[in-house]
N, C-alpha and C. Protein backbone atom coordinates (compact mmCIF):
# COMPACT_ATOMS: atom_id res chain seq x y z
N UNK A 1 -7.50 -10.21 40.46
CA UNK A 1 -7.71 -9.24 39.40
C UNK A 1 -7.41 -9.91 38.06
N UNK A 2 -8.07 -9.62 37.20
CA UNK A 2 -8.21 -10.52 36.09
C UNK A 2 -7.51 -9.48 34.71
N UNK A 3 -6.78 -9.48 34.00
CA UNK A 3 -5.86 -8.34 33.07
C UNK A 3 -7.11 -8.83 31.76
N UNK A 4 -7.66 -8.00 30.96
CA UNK A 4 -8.23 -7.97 29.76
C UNK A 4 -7.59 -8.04 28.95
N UNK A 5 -7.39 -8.70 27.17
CA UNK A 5 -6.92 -8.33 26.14
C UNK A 5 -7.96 -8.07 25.57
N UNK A 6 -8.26 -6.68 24.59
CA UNK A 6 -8.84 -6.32 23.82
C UNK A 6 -9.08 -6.69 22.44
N UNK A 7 -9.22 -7.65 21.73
CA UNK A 7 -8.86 -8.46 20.30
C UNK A 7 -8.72 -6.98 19.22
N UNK A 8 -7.85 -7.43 18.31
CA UNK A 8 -7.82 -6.29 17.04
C UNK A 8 -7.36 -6.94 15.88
N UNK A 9 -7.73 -6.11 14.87
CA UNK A 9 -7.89 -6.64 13.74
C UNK A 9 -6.56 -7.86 12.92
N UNK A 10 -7.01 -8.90 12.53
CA UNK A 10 -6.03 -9.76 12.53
C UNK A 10 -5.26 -10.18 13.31
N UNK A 11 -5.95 -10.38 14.71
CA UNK A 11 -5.36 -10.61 15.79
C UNK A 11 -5.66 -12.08 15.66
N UNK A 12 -5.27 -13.21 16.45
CA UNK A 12 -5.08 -15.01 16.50
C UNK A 12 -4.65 -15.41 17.85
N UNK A 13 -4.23 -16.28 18.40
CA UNK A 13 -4.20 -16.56 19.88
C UNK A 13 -2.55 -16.53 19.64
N UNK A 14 -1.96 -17.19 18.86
CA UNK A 14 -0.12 -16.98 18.33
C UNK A 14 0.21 -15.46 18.27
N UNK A 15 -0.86 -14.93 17.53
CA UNK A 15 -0.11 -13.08 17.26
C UNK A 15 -0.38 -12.59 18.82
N UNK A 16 -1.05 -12.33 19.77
CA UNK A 16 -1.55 -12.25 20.53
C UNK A 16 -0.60 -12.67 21.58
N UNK A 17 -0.41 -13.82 21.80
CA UNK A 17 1.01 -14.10 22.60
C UNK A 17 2.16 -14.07 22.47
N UNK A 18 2.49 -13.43 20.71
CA UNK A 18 3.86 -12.88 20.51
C UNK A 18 3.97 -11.80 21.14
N UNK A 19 2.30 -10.79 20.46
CA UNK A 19 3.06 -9.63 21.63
C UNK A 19 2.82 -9.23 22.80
N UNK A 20 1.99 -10.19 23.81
CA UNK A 20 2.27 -9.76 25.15
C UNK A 20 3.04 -10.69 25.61
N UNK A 21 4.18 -11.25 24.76
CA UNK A 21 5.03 -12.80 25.49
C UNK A 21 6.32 -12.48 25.15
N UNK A 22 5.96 -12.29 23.47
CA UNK A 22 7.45 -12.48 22.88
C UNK A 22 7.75 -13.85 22.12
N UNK A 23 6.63 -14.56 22.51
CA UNK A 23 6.08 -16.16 22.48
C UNK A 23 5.10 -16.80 22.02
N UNK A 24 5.20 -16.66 21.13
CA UNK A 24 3.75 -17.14 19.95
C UNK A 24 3.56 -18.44 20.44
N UNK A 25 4.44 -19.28 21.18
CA UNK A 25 3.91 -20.85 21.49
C UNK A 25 3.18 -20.86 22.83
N UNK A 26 3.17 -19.49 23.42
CA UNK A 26 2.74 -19.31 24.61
C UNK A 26 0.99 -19.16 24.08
N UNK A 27 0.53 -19.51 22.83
CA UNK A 27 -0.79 -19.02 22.84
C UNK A 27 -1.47 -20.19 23.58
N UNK A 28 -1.26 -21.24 23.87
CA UNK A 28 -1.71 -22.38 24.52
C UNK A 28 -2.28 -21.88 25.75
N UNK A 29 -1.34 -20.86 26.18
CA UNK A 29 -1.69 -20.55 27.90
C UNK A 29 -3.02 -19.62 27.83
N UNK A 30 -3.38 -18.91 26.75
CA UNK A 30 -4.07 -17.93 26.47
C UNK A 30 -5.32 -19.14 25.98
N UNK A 31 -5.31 -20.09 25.52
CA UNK A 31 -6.48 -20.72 25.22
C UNK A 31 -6.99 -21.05 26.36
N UNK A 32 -6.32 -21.71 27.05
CA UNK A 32 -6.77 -22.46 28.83
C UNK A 32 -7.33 -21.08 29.62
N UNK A 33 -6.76 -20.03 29.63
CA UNK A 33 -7.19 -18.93 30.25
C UNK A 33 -9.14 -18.86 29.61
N UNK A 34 -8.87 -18.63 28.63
CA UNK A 34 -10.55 -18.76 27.90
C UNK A 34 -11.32 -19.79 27.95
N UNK A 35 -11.95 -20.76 28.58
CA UNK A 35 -11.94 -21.66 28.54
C UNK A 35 -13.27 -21.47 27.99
N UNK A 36 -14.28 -20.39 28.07
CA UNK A 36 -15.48 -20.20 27.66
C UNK A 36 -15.20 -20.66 25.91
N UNK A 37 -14.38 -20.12 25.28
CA UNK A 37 -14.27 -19.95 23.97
C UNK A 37 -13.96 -21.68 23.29
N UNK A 38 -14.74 -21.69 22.24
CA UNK A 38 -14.61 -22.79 21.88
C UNK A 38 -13.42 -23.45 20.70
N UNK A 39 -12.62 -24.47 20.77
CA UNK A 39 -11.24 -24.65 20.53
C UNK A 39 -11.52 -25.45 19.17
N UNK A 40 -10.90 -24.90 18.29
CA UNK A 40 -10.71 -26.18 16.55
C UNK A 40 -8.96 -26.56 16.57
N UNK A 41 -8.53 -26.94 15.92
CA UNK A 41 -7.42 -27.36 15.68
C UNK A 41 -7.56 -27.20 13.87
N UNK A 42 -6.31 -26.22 13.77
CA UNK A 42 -5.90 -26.24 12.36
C UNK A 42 -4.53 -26.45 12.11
N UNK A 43 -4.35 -27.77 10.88
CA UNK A 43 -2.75 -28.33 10.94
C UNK A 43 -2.29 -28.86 12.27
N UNK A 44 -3.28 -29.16 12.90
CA UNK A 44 -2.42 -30.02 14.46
C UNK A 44 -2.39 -28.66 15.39
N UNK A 45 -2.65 -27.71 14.94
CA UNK A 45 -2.24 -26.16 16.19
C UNK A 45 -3.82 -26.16 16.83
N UNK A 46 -3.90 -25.70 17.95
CA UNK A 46 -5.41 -25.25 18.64
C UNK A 46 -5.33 -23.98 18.53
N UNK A 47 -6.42 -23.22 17.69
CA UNK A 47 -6.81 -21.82 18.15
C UNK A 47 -8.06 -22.11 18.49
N UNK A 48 -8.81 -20.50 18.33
CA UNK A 48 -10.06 -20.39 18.71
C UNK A 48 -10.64 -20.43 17.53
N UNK A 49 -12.29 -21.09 18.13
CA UNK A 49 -13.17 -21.49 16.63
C UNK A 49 -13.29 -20.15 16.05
N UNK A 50 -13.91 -19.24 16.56
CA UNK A 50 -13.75 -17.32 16.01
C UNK A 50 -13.26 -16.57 17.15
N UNK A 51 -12.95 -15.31 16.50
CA UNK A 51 -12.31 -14.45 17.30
C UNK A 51 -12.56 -13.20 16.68
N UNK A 52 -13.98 -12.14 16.94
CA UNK A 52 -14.32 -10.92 16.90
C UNK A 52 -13.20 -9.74 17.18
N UNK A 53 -13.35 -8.78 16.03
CA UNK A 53 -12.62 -7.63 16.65
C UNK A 53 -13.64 -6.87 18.06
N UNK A 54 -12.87 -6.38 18.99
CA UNK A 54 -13.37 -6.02 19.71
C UNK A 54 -14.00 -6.82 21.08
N UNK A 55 -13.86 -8.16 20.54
CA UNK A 55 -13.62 -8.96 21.85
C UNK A 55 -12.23 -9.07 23.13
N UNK A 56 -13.06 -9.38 24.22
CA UNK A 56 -12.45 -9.30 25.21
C UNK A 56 -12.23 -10.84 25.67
N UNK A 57 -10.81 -10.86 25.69
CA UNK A 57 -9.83 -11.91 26.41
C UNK A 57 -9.05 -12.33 28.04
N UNK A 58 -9.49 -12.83 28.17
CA UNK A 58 -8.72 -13.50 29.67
C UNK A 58 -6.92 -13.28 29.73
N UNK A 59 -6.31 -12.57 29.93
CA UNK A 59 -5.03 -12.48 29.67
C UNK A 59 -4.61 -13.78 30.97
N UNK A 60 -3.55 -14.68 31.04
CA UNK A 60 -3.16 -15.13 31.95
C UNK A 60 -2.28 -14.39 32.14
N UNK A 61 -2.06 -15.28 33.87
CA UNK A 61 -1.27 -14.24 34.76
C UNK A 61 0.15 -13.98 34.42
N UNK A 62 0.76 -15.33 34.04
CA UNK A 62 1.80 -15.42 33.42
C UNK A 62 2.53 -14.60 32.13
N UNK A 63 1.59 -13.76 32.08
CA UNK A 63 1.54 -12.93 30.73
C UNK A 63 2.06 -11.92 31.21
N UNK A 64 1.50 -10.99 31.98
CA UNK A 64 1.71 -9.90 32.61
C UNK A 64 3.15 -9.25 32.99
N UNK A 65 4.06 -10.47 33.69
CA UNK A 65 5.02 -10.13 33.77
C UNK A 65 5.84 -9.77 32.80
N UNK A 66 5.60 -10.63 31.48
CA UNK A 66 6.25 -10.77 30.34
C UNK A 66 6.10 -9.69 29.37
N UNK A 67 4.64 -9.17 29.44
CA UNK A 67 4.12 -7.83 29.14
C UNK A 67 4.53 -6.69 29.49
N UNK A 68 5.22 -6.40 30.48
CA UNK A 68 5.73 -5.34 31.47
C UNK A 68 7.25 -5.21 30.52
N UNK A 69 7.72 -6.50 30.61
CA UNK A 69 9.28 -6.61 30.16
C UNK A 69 9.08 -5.84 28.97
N UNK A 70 8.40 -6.79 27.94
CA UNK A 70 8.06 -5.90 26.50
C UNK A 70 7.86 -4.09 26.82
N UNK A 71 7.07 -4.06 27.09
CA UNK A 71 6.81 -2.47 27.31
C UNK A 71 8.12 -1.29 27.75
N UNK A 72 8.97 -1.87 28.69
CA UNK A 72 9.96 -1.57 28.92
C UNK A 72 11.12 -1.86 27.88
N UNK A 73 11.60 -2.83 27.25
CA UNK A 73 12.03 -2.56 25.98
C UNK A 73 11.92 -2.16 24.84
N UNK A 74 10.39 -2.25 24.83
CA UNK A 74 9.75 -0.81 23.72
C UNK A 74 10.36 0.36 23.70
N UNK A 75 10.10 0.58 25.09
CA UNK A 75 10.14 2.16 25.37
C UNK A 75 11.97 2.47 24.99
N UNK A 76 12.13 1.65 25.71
CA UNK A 76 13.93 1.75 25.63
C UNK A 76 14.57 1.64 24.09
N UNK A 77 13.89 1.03 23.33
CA UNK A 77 14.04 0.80 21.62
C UNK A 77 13.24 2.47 21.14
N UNK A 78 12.41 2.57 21.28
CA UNK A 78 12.11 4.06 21.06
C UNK A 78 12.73 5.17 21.19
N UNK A 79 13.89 5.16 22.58
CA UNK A 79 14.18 5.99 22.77
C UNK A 79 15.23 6.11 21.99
N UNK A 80 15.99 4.93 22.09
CA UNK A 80 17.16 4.64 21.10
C UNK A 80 17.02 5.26 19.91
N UNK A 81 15.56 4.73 18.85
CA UNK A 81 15.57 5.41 17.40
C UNK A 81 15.17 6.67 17.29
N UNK A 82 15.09 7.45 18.51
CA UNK A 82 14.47 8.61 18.22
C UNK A 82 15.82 9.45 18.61
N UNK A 83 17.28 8.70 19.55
CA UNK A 83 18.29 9.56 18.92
C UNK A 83 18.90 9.53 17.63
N UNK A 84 18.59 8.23 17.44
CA UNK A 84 19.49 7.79 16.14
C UNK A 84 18.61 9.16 14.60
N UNK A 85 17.71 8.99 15.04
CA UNK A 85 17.02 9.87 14.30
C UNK A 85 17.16 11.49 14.14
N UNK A 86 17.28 11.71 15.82
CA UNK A 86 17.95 13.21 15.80
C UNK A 86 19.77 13.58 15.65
N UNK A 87 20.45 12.54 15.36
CA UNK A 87 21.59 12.47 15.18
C UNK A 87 21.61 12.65 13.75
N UNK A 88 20.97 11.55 12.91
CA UNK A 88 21.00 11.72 11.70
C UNK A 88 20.35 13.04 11.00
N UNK A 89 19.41 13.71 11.53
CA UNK A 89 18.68 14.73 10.84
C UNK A 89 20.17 15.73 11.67
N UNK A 90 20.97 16.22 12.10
CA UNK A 90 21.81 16.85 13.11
C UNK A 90 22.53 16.66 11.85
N UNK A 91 23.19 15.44 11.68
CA UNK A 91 24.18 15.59 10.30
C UNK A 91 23.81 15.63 9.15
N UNK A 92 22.31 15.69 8.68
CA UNK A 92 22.04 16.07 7.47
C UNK A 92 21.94 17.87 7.34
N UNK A 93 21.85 18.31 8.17
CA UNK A 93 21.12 19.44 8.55
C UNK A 93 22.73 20.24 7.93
N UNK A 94 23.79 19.63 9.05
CA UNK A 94 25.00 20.14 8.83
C UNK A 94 25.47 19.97 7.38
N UNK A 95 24.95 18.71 6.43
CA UNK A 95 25.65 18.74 5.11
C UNK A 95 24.56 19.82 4.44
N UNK A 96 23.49 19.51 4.46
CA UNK A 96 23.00 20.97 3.79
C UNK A 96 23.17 22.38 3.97
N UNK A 97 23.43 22.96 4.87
CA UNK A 97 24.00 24.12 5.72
C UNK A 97 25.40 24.54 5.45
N UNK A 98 25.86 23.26 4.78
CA UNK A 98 27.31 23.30 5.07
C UNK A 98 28.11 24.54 3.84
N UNK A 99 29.63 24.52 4.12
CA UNK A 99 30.89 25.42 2.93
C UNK A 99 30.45 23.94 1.66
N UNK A 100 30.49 24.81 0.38
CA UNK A 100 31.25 23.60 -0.17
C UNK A 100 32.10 22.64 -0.28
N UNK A 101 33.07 23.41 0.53
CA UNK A 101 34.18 22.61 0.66
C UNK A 101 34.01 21.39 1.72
N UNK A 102 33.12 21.55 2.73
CA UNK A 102 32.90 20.63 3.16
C UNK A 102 31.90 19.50 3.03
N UNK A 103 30.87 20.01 1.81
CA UNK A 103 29.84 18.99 1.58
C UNK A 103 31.20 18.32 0.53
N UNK A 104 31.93 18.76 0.05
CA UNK A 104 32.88 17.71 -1.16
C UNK A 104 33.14 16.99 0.01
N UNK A 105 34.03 17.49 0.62
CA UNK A 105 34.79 16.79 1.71
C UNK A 105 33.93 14.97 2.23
N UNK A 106 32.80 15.48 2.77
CA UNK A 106 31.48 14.52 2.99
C UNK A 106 31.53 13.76 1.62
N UNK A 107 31.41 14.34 0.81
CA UNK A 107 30.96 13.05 -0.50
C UNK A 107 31.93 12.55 -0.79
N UNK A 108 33.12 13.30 -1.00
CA UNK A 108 34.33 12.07 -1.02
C UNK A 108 34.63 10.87 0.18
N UNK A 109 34.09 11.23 1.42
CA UNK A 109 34.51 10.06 2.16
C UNK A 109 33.32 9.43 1.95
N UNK A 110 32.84 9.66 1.51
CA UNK A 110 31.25 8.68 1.22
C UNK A 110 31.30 7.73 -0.01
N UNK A 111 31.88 8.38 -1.37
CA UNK A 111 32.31 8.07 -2.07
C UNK A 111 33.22 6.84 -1.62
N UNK A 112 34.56 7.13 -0.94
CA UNK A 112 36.17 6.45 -0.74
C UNK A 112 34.68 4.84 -0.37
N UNK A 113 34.02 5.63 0.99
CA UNK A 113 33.91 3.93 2.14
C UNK A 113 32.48 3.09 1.47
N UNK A 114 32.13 3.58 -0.08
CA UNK A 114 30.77 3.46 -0.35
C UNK A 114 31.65 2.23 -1.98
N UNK A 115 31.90 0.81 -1.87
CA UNK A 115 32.16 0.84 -3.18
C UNK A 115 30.85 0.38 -3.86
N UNK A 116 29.97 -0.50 -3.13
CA UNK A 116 29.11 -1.51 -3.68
C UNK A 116 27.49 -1.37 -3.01
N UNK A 117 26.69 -1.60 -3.48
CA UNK A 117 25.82 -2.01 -2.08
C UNK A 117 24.51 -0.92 -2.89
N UNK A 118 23.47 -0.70 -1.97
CA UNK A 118 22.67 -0.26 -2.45
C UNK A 118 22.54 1.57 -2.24
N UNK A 119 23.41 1.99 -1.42
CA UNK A 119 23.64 3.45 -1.43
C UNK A 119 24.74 4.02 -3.10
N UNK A 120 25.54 2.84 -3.12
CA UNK A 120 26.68 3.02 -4.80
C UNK A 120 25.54 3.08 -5.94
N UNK A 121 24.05 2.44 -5.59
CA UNK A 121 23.34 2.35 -6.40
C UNK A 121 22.69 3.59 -6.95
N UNK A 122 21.97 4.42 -5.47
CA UNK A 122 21.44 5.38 -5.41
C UNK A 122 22.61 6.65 -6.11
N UNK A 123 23.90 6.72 -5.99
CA UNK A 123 23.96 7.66 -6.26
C UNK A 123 24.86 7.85 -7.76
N UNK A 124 24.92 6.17 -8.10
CA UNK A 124 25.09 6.31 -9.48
C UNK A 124 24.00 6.84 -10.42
N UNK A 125 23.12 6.94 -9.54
CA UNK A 125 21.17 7.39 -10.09
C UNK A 125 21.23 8.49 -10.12
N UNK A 126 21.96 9.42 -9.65
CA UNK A 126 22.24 10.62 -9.22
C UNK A 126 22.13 11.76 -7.76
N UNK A 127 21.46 10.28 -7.08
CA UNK A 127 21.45 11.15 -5.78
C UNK A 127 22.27 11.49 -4.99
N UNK A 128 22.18 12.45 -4.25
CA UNK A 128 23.03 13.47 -3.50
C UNK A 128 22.76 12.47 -1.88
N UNK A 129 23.68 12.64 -1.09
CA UNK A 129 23.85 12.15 0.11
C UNK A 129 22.84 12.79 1.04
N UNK A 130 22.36 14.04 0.45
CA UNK A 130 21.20 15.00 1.25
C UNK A 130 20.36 14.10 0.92
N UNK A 131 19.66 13.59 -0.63
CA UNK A 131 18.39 12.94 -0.88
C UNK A 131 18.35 11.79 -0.10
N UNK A 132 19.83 11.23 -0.06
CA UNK A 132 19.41 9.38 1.03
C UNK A 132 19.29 9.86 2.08
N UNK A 133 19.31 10.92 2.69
CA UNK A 133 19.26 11.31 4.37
C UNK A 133 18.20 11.76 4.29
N UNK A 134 17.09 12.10 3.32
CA UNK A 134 15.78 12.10 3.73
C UNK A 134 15.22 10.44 3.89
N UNK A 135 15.60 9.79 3.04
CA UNK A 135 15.21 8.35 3.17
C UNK A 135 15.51 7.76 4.48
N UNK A 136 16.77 7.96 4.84
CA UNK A 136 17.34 6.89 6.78
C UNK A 136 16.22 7.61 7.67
N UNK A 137 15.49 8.78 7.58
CA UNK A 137 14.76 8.99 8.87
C UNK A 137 13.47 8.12 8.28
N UNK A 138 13.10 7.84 7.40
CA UNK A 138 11.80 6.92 6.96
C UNK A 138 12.24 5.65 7.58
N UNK A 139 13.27 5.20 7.32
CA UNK A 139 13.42 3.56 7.78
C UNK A 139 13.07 3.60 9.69
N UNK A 140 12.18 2.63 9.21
CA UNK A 140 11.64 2.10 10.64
C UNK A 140 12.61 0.88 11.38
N UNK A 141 13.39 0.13 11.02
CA UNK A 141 14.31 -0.77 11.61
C UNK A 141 15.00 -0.22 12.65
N UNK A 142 15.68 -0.33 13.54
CA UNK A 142 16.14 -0.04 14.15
C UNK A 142 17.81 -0.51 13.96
N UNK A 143 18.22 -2.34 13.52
CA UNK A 143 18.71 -2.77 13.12
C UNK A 143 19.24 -1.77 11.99
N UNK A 144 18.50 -1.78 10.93
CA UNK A 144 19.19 -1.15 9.67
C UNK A 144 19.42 0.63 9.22
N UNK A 145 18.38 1.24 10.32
CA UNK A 145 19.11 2.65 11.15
C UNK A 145 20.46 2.56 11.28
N UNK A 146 20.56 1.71 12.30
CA UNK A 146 22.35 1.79 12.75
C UNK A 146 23.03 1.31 11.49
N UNK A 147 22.89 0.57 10.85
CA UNK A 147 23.75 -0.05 9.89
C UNK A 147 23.90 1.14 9.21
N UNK A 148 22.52 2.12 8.42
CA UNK A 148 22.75 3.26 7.61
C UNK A 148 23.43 4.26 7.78
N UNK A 149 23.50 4.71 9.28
CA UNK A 149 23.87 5.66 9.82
C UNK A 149 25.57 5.77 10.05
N UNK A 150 25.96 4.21 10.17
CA UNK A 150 27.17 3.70 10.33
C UNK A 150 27.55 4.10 9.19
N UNK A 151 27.06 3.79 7.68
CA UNK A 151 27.74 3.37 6.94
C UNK A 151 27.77 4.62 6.31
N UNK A 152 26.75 5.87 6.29
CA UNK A 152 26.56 6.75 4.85
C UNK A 152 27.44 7.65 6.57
N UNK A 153 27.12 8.19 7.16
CA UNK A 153 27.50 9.07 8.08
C UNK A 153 28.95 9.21 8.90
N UNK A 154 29.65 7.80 9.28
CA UNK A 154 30.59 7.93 9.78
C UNK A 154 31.58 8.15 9.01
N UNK A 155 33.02 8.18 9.28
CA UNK A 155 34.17 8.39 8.23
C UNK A 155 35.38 7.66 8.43
């Protein structure tokens, strides 16, 4: 059984084996798999002479497994930012909702653990800890989710 890759836009034999590898040096294995396709060398690297959107690729076999892995840590990274996401909208929800006394409460410890950095920035600007908590559900990182969430949310 032979696995297809579907080519897409700004796709290359390196982007292509980053993401069904993880391994952009793995595009070598993906050239030998094609052998129909004809090979240039740019800067000493081999890709393919062209590469159509909408062309169909020889995936090697060796790929597959590696493909599976990815997919499964996708999913598992997804699931991750999509609590981190309902955690954070959970405690924004609560500072807007909240007594006064407890949104002070919130901005003073935000204030105390906030001296420098680019949140001291935002709210010397005048923003409210509600306005950056619409911003942390925009950030796509996953990395800098946790860092935000750590830093504007905990106490």
């Amino acid at each position: 059984m032979t696995i297809m890759y579907e080519v897409g836009l700004n796709d290359s034999p390196m982007s292509i084996a980053r993401k069904l590898t993880g391994n952009p040096r793995q595009h070598v294995e993906l050239l030998a798999a094609n052998p129909h396709k004809p090979i240039v060398y740019v800067r000493g690297i081999p890709t393919f002479a062209s590469l159509g959107v909408g062309e169909r690729l020889n995936v090697p076999s060796g790929f597959v497994g590696a493909f599976e892995a990815l997919e499964k840590l996708a999913s598992k990274k997804e699931a991750e930012t999509a609590a981190l996401v309902a955690d954070v909208t959970a405690k924004r929800e609560a500072y807007r909702t909240g007594t006064p006394e407890y949104r002070a409460q919130i901005d003073e410890q935000w204030r105390t653990r906030r001296k420098s950095g680019p949140f001291e920035i935002f709210k010397a600007a005048g923003a409210t800890i509600e306005d950056i908590g619409e911003a942390i559900v925009s950030v796509p990182v996953l990395g800098d989710l946790t860092r935000i969430i750590g830093d504007v949310y905990t106490a």
